[in-house]
Coordinates of C-alpha atoms and ligand atoms in Angstrom, one line a residue:
X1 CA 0.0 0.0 0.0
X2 CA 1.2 3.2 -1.1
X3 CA 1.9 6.0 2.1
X4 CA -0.6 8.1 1.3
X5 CA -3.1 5.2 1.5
X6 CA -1.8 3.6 4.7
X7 CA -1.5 6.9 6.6
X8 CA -5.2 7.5 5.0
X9 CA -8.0 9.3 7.9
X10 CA -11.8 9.3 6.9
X11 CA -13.6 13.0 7.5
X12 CA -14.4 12.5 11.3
X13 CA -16.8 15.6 11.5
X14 CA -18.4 14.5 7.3
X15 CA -19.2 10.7 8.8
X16 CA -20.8 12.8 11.8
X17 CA -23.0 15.3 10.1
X18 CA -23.9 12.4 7.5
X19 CA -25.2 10.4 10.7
X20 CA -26.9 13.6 11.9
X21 CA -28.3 15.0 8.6
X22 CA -29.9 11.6 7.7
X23 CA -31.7 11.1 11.6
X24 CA -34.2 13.8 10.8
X25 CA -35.6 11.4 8.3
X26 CA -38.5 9.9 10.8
X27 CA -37.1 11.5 13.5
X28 CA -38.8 11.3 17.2
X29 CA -39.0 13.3 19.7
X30 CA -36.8 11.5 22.1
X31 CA -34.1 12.2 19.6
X32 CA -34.5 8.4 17.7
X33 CA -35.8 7.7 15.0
X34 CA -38.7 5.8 12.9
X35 CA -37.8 4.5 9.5
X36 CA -40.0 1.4 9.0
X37 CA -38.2 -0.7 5.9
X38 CA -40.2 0.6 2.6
X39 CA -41.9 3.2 3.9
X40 CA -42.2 7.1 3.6
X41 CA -39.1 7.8 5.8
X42 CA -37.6 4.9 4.0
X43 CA -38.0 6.2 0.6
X44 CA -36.5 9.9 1.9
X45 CA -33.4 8.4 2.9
X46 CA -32.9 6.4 0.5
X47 CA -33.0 9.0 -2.2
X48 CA -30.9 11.3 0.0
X49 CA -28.3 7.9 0.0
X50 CA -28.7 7.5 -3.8
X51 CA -28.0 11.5 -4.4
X52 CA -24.8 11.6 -2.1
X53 CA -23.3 8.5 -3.8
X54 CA -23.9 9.1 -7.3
X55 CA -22.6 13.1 -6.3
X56 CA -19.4 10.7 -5.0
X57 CA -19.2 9.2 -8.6
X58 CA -20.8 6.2 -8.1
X59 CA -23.1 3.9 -9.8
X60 CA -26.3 2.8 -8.3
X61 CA -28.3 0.4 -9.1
X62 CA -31.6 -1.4 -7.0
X63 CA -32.5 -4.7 -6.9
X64 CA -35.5 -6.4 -7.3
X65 CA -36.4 -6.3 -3.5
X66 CA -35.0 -3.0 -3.3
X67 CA -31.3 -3.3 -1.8
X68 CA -29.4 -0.5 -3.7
X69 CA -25.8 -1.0 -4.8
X70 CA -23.5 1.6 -5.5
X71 CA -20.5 0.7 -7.4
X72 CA -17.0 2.4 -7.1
X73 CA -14.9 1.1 -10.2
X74 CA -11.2 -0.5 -9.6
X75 CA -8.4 -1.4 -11.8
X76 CA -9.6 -4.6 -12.8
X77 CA -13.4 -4.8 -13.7
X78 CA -13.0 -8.9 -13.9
X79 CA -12.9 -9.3 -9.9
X80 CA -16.4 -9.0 -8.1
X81 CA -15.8 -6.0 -6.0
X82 CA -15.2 -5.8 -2.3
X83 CA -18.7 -4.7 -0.6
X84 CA -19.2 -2.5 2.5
X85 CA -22.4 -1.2 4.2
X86 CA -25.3 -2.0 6.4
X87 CA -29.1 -1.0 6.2
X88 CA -31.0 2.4 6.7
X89 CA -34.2 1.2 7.5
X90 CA -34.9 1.4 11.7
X91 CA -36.9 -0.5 14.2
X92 CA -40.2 1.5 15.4
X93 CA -38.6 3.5 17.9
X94 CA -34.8 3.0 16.8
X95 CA -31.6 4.9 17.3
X96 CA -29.9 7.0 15.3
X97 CA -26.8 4.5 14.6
X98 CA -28.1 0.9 14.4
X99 CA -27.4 0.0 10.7
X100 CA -27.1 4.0 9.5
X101 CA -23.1 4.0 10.9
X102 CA -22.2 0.9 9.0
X103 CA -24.2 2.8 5.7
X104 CA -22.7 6.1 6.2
X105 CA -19.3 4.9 7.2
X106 CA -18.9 3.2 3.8
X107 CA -19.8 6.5 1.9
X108 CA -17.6 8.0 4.3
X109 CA -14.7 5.6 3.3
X110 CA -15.7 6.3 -0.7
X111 CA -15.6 10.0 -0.3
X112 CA -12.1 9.8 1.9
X113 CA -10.6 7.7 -1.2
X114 CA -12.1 10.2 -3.7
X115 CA -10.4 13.4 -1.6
X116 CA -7.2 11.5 -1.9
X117 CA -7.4 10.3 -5.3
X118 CA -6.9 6.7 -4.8
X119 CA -7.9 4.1 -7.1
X120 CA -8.6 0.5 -5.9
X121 CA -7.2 -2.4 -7.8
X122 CA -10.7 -4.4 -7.2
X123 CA -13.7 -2.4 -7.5
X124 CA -15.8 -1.7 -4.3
X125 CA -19.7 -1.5 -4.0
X126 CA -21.9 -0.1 -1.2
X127 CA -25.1 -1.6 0.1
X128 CA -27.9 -0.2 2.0
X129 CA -29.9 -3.5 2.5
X130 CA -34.2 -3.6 2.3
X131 CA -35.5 -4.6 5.6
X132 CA -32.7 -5.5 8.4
X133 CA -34.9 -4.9 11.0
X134 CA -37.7 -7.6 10.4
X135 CA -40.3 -5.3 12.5
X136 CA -42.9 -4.3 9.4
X137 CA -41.8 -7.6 7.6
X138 CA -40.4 -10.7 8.6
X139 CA -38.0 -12.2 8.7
X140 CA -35.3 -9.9 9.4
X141 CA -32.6 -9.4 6.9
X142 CA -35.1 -10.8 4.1
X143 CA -32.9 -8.9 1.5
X144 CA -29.7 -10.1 1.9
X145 CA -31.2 -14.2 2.5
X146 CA -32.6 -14.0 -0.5
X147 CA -29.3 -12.7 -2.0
X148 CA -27.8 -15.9 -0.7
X149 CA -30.8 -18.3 -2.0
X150 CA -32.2 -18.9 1.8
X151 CA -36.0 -17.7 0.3
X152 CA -36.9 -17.3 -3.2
X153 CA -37.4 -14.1 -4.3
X154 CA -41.3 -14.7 -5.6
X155 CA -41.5 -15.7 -1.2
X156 CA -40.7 -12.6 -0.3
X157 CA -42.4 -10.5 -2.3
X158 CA -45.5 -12.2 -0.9
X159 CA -44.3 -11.3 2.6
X160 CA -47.1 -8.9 4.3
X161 CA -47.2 -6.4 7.0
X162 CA -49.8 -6.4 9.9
X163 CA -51.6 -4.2 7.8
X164 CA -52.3 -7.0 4.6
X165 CA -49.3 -5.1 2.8
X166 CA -47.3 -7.3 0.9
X167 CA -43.8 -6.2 0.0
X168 CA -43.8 -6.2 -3.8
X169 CA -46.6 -3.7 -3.1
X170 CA -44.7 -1.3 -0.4
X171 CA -41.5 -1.2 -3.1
X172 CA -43.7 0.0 -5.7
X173 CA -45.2 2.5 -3.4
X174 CA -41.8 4.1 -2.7
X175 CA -40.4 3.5 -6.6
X176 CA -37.8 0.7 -5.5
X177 CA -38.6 -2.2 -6.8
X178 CA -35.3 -2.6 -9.3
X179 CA -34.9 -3.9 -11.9
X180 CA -31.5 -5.6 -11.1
X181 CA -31.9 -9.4 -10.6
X182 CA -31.5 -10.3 -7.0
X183 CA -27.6 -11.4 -7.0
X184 CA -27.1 -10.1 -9.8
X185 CA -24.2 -8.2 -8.1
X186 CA -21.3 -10.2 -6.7
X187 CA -18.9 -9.7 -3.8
X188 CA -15.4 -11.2 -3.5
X189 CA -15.6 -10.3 0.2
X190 CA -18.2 -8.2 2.8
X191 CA -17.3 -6.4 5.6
X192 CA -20.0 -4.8 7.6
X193 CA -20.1 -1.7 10.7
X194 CA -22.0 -1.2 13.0
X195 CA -22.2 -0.7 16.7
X196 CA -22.3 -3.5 19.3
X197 CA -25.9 -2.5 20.5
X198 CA -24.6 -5.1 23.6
X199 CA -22.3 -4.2 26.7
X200 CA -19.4 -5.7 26.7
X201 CA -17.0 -3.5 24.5
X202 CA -17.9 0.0 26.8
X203 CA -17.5 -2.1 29.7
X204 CA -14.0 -3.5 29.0
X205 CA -13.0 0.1 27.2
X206 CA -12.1 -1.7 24.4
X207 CA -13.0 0.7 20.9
X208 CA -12.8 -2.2 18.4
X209 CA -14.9 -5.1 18.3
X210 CA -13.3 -8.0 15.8
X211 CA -16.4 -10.1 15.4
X212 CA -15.8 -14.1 15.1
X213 CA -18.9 -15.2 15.2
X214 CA -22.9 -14.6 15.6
X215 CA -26.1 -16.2 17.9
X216 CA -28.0 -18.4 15.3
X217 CA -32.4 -17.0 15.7
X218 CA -35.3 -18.7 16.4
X219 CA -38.4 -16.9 15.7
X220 CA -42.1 -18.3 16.0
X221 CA -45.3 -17.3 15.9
X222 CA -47.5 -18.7 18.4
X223 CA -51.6 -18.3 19.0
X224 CA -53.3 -19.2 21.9
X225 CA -57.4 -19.8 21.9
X226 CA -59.1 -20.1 25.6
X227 CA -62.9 -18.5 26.0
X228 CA -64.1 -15.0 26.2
X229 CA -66.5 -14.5 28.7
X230 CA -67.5 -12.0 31.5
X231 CA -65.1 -10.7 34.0
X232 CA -67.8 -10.2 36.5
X233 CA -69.7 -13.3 36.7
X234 CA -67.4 -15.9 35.5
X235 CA -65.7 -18.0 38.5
X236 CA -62.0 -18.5 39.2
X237 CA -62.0 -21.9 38.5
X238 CA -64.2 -21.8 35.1
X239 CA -62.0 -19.0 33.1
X240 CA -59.7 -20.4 30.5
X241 CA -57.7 -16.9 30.1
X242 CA -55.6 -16.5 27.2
X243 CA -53.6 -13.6 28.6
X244 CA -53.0 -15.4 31.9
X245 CA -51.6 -18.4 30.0
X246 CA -49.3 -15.9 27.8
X247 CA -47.9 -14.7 31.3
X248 CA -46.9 -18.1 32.1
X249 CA -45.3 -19.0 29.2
X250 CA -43.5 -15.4 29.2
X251 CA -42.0 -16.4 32.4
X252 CA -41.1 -19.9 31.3
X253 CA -39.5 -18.5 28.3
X254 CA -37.2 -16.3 31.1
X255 CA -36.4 -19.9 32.8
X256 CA -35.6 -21.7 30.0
X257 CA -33.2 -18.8 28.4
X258 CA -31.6 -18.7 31.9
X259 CA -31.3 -22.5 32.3
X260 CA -28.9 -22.4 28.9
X261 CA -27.5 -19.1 29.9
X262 CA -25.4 -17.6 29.4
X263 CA -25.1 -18.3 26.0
X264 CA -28.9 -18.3 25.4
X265 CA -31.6 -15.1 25.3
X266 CA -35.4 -15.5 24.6
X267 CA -37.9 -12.5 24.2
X268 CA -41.7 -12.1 23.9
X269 CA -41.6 -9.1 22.0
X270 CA -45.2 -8.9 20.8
X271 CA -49.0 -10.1 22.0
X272 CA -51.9 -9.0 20.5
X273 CA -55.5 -9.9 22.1
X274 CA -58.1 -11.2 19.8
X275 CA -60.5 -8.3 20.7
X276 CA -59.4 -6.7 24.1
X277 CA -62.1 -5.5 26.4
X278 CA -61.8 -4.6 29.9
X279 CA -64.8 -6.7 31.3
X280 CA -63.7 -9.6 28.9
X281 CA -61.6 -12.6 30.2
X282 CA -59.2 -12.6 27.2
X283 CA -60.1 -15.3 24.7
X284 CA -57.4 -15.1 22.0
X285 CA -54.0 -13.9 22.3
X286 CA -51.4 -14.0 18.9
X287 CA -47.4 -13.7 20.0
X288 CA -44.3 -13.7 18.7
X289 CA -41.1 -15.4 20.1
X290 CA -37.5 -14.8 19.7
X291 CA -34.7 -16.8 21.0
X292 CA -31.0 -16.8 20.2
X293 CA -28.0 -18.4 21.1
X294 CA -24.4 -18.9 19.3
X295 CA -24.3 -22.7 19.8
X296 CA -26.5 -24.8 17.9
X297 CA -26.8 -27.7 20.6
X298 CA -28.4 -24.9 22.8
X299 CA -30.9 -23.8 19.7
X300 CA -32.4 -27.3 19.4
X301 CA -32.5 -27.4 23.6
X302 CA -34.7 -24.0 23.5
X303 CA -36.9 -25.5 20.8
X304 CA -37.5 -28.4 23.2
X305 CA -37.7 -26.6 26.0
X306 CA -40.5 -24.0 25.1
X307 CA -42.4 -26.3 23.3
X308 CA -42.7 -28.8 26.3
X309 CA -43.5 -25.2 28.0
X310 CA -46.3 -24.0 26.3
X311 CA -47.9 -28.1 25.9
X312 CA -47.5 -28.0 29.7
X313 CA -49.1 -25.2 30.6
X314 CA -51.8 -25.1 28.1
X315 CA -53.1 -28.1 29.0
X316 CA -53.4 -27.6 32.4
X317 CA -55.0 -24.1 31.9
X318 CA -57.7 -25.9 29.5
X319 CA -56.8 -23.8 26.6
X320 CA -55.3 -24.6 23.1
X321 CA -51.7 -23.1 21.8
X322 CA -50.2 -23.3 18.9
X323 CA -46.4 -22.5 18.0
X324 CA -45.0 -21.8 15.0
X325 CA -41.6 -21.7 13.2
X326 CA -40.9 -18.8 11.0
X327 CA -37.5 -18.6 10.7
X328 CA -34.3 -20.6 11.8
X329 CA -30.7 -19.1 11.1
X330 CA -27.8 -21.1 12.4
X331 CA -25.0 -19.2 13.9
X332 CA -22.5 -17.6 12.2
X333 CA -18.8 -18.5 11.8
X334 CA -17.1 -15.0 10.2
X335 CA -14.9 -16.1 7.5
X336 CA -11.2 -16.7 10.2
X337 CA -8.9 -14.9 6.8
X338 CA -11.7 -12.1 7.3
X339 CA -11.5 -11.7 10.8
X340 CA -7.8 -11.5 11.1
X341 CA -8.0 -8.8 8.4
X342 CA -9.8 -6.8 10.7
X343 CA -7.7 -8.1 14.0
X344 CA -4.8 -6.8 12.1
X345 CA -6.0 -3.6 10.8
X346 CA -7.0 -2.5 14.1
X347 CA -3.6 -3.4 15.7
X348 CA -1.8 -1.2 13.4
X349 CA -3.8 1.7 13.4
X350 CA -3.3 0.9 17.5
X351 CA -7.1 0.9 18.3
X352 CA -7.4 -1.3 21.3
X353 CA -9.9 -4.3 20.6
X354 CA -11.4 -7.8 20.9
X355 CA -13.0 -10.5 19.5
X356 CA -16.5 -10.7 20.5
X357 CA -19.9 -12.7 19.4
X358 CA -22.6 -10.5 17.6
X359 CA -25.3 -10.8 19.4
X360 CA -27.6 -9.0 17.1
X361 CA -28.2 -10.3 13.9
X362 CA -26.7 -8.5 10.6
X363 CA -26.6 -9.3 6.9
X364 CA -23.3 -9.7 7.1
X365 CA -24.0 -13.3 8.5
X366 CA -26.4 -14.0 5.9
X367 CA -23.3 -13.1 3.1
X368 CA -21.0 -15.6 5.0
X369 CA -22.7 -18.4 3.6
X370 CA -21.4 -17.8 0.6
X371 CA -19.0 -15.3 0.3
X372 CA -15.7 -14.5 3.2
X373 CA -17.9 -11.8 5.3
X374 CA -16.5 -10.4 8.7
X375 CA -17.5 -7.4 10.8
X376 CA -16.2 -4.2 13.1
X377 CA -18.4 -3.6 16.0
X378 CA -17.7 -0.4 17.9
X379 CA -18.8 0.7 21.6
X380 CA -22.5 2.6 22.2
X381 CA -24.0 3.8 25.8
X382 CA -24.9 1.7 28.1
X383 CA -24.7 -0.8 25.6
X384 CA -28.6 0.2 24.1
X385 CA -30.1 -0.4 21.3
X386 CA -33.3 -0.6 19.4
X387 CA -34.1 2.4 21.6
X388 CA -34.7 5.8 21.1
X389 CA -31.6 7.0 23.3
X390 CA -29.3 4.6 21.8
X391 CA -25.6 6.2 21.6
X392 CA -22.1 6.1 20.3
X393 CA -19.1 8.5 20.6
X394 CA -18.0 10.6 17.4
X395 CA -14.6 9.3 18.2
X396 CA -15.6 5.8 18.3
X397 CA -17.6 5.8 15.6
X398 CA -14.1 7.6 13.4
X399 CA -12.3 4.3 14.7
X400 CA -14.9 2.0 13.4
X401 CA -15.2 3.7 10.3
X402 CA -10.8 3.8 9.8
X403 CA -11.1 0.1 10.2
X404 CA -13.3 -0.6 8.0
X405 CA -11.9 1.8 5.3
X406 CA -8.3 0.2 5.9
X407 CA -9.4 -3.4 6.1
X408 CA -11.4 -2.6 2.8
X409 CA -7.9 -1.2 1.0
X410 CA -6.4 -4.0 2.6
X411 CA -8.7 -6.5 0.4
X412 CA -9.6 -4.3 -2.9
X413 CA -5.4 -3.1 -3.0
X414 CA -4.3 0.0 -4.2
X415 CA -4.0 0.6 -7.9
X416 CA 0.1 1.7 -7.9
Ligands
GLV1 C1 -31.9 -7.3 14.0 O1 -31.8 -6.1 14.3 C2 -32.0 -8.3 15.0 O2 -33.1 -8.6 15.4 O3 -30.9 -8.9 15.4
MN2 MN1 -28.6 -3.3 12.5
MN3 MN1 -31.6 -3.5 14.5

C-alpha cells in the first residue's frame, strides 16, 4: 500500500454530520428515529443515500427487492468487487446508529478515497440493504437471505405487514422495486459496521470489536385460543384466560433462556388480544417469540424446551396453543482470513480491541454463507439499542469507520 493510503483518515466531523443529517428522516421526539423498511421515511433516505453516492461518482443500481448497490470502479473490472455497508431502514422507535453508521461509514470511506485520489485495484460496492430490521416484515434481513438463496425471491415478495401489505406492493409504493436481478451483483468479500448495540466492548473500554462469530435465531409465531367470557360473573376456576396463560409461558421462556445461559436469550416481543375488552376474560392472544444463542446444541435445547412449556401449561389451563416456526438461522462462523484482516488492521492503526460474538443479527451473517464476510463492532452507551436514546461516541464511531476503510484497501489493493 502506497503512504498516502496507509496513513489515510476518513472525514471525522463528514461521517458525523452524515449520521446527523440523515436522523431527521423519521425523527422522534426522544431524539430516535422511525424509519419502518419501505416506507415514507424509508424512501426519503434512500433518495438522499442515492444523491450523495452518485454526487461521490458512483453507480447505483436497486435490486429487485429494493437493496441499492452503489459501485465504485477498480483497476480490474474482472474481480467482483469488495462490498461494505449496512441497512437504513430502523426499528419503530430506533436509534440513530443501528445499521445507519455501518451505511454512512462506507460512503464515508468512498468520499475519503475520492479526496485523496486513490484508485482501488478491485472495485468496491456499497449496500444499503431492504428490511434489516424484520419489524414491518419478517424475517429480518429478508434482503440479503434471498441474495444468498435462503428464500426465493417470488416468497418474499408475498411477505405482508400487519396491515395485509405485501412487500412487492410497499416497493412500488416508494419507486424501488429494481430492476437488477437479486444477485445479480457479486462480492469477492463483505465487511459490515455497526455498533455492538450489547455491553461488553464500553465495559471493557475496548474501541474495536473483531467479530468471530454470531447467535444463530429462532423466531415463532405462536396463538393461543381459551374462551371469552364476562369478568364479573365468570368464577376462578371456570376461566380459560388466554392472557394469563401468555404470562406463564412469558415467564417460562425467562427460565428456560436462563437454564442455557449464558449463551442463550429469549424475548416475547409482541402479543396481541383477539378483541381486548376490559370486562372480557381474554379469549385469544397472537405472539411472537424470539430466541438466540451462538451454539447450535443450545438452539435445538430451547426448541424443546419451550415447546414442552407451552404443551404443559396449556393443557393444564384448559386452553389450546399453537407455535409456530418462521424462521431458523444457524449461527455464524465470520470467514477466520476475514477476521484476522480486521484483527490486524486494528492493531496497526493501535485501536485497542477484541474479539466478540454478535449478538444481534446483521446481513453480514447471511453473506457468510457464501462469500468471506466479517464485521467491526464499535462501543454505544450503556450498551442500548433498538431504543430511542441509543448512543455512540463521534470518536468511536471515526475508529470503526478507519477500520473498515483500511481493512477494505487492505482487500480491494491499491491501484500503484
Ligand atoms: C436485527 O436487528 C436483529 O433482530 O438482530
Ligand atoms: Mn442493524
Ligand atoms: Mn436493529
Amino acid at each position: 500500500m502506497t503512504s498516502i493510503a496507509s496513513n489515510l483518515q476518513i472525514d471525522s466531523a463528514r461521517l458525523w454530520g452524515t449520521i446527523h443529517e440523515t436522523a431527521k428522516f423519521g425523527a422522534t421526539p426522544k431524539g430516535g428515529v422511525r424509519r419502518l423498511t419501505l416506507g415514507d421515511e424509508d424512501r426519503q433516505v434512500r433518495d438522499w443515500f442515492k444523491t450523495a453516492c452518485e454526487a461521490a461518482g458512483l453507480e447505483v443500481h436497486v435490486d429487485t427487492l429494493g437493496s441499492m448497490f452503489a459501485l465504485r470502479k477498480g483497476r480490474d473490472m474482472t474481480k467482483p468487487p469488495v462490498g461494505l455497508g449496512s441497512h437504513l431502514d430502523t426499528q419503530p422507535t430506533g436509534g440513530k446508529f443501528d445499521g445507519v453508521l455501518g451505511t454512512l461509514a462506507a460512503l464515508e470511506v468512498v468520499r475519503t478515497l475520492n479526496d485523496a485520489g486513490i484508485e482501488t485495484e478491485i472495485p468496491i460496492c456499497i449496500v444499503n440493504w431492504t428490511n434489516e430490521e424484520g419489524s414491518r416484515f419478517a424475517p429480518a434481513m429478508m434482503a440479503s437471505a434471498a441474495y444468498v438463496g435462503d428464500f426465493t425471491v417470488d416468497d418474499i415478495l408475498s411477505r405482508k405487514d400487519a396491515d395485509g401489505v405485501a412487500v412487492a406492493d410497499a416497493l412500488d409504493a416508494i419507486g424501488y422495486r429494481g430492476d437488477s436481478p437479486v444477485g445479480r451483483q457479486r462480492f469477492s468479500s463483505f465487511i459490515e459496521l455497526h455498533i455492538e448495540q450489547g455491553p461488553i466492548l464500553e465495559a471493557e473500554g475496548k474501541t474495536i470489536g473483531v467479530v468471530d462469530s454470531g447467535q444463530g435465531v429462532l423466531w415463532y409465531d405462536g396463538k393461543i385460543t381459551g374462551f371469552e367470557s364476562h369478568a364479573g360473573s365468570t368464577p376462578m376456576r371456570l376461566r380459560r384466560n388466554a392472557l394469563a396463560t401468555l404470562s406463564e409461558i412469558v415467564l417460562a421462556m425467562e427460565t428456560i433462556a436462563k437454564k442455557h445461559g449464558p449463551n442463550a436469550v429469549g424475548t416475547i416481543g409482541e402479543a396481541v388480544i383477539a378483541k381486548p375488552s376490559r370486562n372480557v376474560i381474554p379469549g385469544e392472544i397472537a405472539f411472537t417469540v424470539d430466541c438466540r444463542s451462538a451454539d447450535a446444541a443450545i438452539m435445538d435445547a430451547l426448541d424443546k424446551d419451550l415447546r414442552a412449556a407451552i404443551g404443559e401449561i396449556s393443557a393444564r389451563r384448559n386452553v389450546e396453543a399453537t407455535l409456530d416456526l418462521v424462521w431458523r438461522k444457524p449461527p455464524t462462523h465470520f470467514d477466520p482470513k476475514l477476521v484476522a484482516a480486521v484483527e490486524a488492521t486494528a492493531k496497526k492503526l493501535g485501536f485497542s480491541h477484541r474479539r466478540i460474538t454478535s449478538g444481534a443479527g446483521h446481513d453480514a451473517c447471511n453473506l457468510n454463507t457464501k462469500i468471506p464476510a466479517a464485521m467491526v463492532f464499535v462501543p454505544c452507551k450503556d450498551g442500548v439499542s433498538h431504543n430511542e436514546l441509543e448512543d455512540a461516541t463521534q470518536a468511536d464511531c471515526t475508529a470503526g469507520a478507519n477500520v473498515l476503510m483500511h481493512t477494505v484497501l487492505s482487500l480491494a489493493g491499491v491501484a500503484s
